[in-house]
XYZ file of N, CA, C and O in Angstrom:
256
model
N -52.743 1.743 15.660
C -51.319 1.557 15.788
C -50.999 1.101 17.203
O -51.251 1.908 18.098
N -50.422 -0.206 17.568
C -49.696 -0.850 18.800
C -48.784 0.052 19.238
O -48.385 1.000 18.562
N -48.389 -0.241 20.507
C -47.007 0.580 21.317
C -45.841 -0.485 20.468
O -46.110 -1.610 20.047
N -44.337 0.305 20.345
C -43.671 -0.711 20.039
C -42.949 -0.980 21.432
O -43.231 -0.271 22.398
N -42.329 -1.663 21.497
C -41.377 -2.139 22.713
C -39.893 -0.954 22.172
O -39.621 -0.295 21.168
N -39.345 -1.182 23.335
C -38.198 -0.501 23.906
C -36.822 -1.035 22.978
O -35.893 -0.299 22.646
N -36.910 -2.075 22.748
C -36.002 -3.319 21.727
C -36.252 -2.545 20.163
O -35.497 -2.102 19.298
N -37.133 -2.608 20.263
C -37.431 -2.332 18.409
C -37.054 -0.809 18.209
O -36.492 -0.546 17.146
N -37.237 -0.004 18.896
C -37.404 1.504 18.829
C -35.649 1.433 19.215
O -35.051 2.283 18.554
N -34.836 0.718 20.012
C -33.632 1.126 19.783
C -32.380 0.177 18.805
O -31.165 0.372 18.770
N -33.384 -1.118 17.905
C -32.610 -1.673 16.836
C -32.757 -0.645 15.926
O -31.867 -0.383 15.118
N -34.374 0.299 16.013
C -34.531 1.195 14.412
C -33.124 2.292 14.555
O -32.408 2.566 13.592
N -32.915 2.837 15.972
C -32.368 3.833 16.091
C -30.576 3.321 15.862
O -29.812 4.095 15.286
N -30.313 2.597 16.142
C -28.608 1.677 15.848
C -28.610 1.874 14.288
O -27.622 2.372 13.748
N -30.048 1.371 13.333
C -29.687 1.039 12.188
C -29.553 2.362 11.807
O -28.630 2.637 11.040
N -30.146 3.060 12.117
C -30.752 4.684 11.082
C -29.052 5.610 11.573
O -28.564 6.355 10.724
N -28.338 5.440 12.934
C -27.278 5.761 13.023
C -26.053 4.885 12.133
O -25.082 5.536 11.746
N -26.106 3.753 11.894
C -25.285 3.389 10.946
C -25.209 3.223 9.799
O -24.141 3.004 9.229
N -26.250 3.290 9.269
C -26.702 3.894 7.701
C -26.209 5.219 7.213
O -25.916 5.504 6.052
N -26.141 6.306 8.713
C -26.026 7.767 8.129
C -24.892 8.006 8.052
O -24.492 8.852 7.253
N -23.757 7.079 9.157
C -22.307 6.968 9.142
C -22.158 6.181 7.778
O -21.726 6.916 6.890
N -22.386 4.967 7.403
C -21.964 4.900 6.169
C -22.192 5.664 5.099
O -21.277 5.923 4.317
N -23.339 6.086 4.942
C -23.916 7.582 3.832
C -22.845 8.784 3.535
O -22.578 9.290 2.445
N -22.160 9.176 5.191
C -21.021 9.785 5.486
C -19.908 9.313 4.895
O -19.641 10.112 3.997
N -19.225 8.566 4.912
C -18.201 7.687 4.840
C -18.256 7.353 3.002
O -17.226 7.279 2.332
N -19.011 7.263 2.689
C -19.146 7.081 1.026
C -19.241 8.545 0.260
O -18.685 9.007 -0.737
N -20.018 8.952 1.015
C -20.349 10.609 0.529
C -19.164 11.661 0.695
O -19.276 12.796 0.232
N -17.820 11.164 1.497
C -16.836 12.338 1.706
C -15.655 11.281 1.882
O -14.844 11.353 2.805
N -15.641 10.197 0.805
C -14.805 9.096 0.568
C -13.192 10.016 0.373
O -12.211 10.068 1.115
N -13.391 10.458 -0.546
C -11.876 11.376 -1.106
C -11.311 11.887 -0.581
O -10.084 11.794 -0.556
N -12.192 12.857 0.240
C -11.447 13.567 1.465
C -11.042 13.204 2.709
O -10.255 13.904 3.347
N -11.635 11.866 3.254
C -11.576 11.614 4.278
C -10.157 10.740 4.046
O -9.205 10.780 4.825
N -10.225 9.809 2.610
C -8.837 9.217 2.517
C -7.830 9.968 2.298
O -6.752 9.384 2.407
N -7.763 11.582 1.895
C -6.909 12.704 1.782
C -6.142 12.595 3.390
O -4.977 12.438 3.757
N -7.721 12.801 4.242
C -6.957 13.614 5.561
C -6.225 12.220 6.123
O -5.185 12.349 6.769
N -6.737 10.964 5.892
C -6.120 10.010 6.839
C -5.049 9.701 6.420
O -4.218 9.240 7.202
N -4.764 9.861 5.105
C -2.924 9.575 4.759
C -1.826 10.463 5.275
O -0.633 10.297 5.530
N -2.896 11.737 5.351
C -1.904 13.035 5.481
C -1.533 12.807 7.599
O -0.521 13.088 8.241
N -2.662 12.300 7.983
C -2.189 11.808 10.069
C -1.221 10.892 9.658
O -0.096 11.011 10.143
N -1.587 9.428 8.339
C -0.398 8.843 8.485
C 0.925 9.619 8.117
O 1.790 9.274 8.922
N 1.299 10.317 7.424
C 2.597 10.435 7.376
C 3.080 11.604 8.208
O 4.265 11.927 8.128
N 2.096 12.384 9.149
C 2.682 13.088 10.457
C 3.713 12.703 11.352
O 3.943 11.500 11.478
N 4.256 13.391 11.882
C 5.691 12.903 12.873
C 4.199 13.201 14.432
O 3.614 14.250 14.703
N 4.101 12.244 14.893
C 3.935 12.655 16.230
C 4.442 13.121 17.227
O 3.777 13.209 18.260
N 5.663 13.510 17.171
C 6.959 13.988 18.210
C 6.959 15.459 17.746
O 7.298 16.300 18.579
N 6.637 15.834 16.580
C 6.634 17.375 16.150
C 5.627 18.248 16.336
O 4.602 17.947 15.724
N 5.569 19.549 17.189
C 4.234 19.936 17.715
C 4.334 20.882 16.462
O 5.469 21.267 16.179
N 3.389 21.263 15.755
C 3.167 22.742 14.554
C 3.212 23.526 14.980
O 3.793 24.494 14.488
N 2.514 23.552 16.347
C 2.099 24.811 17.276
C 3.501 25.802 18.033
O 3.649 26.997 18.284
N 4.348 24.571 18.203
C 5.554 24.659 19.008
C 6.613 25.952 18.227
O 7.159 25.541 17.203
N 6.899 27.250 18.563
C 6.915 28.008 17.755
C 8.766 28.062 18.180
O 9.729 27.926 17.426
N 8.717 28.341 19.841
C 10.120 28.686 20.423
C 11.253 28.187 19.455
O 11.981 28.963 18.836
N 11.363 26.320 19.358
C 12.007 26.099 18.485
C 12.630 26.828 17.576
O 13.713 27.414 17.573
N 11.483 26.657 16.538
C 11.980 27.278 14.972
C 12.800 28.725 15.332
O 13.851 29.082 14.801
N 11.906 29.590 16.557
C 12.664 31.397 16.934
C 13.421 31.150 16.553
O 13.726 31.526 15.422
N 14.594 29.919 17.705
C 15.350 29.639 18.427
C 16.573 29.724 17.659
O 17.635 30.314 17.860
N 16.020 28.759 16.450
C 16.849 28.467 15.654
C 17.610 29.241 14.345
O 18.681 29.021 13.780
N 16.214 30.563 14.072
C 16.595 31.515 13.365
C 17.460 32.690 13.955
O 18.022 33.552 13.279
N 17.476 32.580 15.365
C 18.161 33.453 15.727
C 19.713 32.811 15.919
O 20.714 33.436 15.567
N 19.746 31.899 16.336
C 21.090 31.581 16.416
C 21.978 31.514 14.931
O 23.201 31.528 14.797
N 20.949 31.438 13.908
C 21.603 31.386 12.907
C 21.707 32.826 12.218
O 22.698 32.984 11.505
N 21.097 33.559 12.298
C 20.898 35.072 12.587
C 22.511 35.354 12.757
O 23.169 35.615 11.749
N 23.339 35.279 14.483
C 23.685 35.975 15.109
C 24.938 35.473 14.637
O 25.913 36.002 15.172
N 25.211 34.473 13.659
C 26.275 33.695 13.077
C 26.946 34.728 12.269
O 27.938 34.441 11.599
């Protein structure tokens, strides 16, 4: 068995990484088009995390 060169050992390694991403990408097709519709129709201006708000708002309506 020859040495291979530095070229060949990192075209094998590009292909064998983009083979496993597509393998990925076919193999968790459903879900992945689940989660990416669900970022598209996110508000980016609305944090989930952001809690004060919502308090904010139950209390003032609370104290009504």
């Amino acid at each position: 068995m020859g040495k291979t060169s530095g070229a060949k050992q990192a075209t094998v390694v590009v292909a064998a990484l983009a083979l496993g991403w597509l393998a990925i990408e076919i193999a968790f097709k459903p879900f992945l088009d689940t989660f990416r519709s669900s970022i598209d129709k996110s508000d980016p201006s609305k944090d989930p995390d952001d809690f004060d708000t919502a308090a904010k708002a139950t209390t003032s309506k609370e104290s009504l």
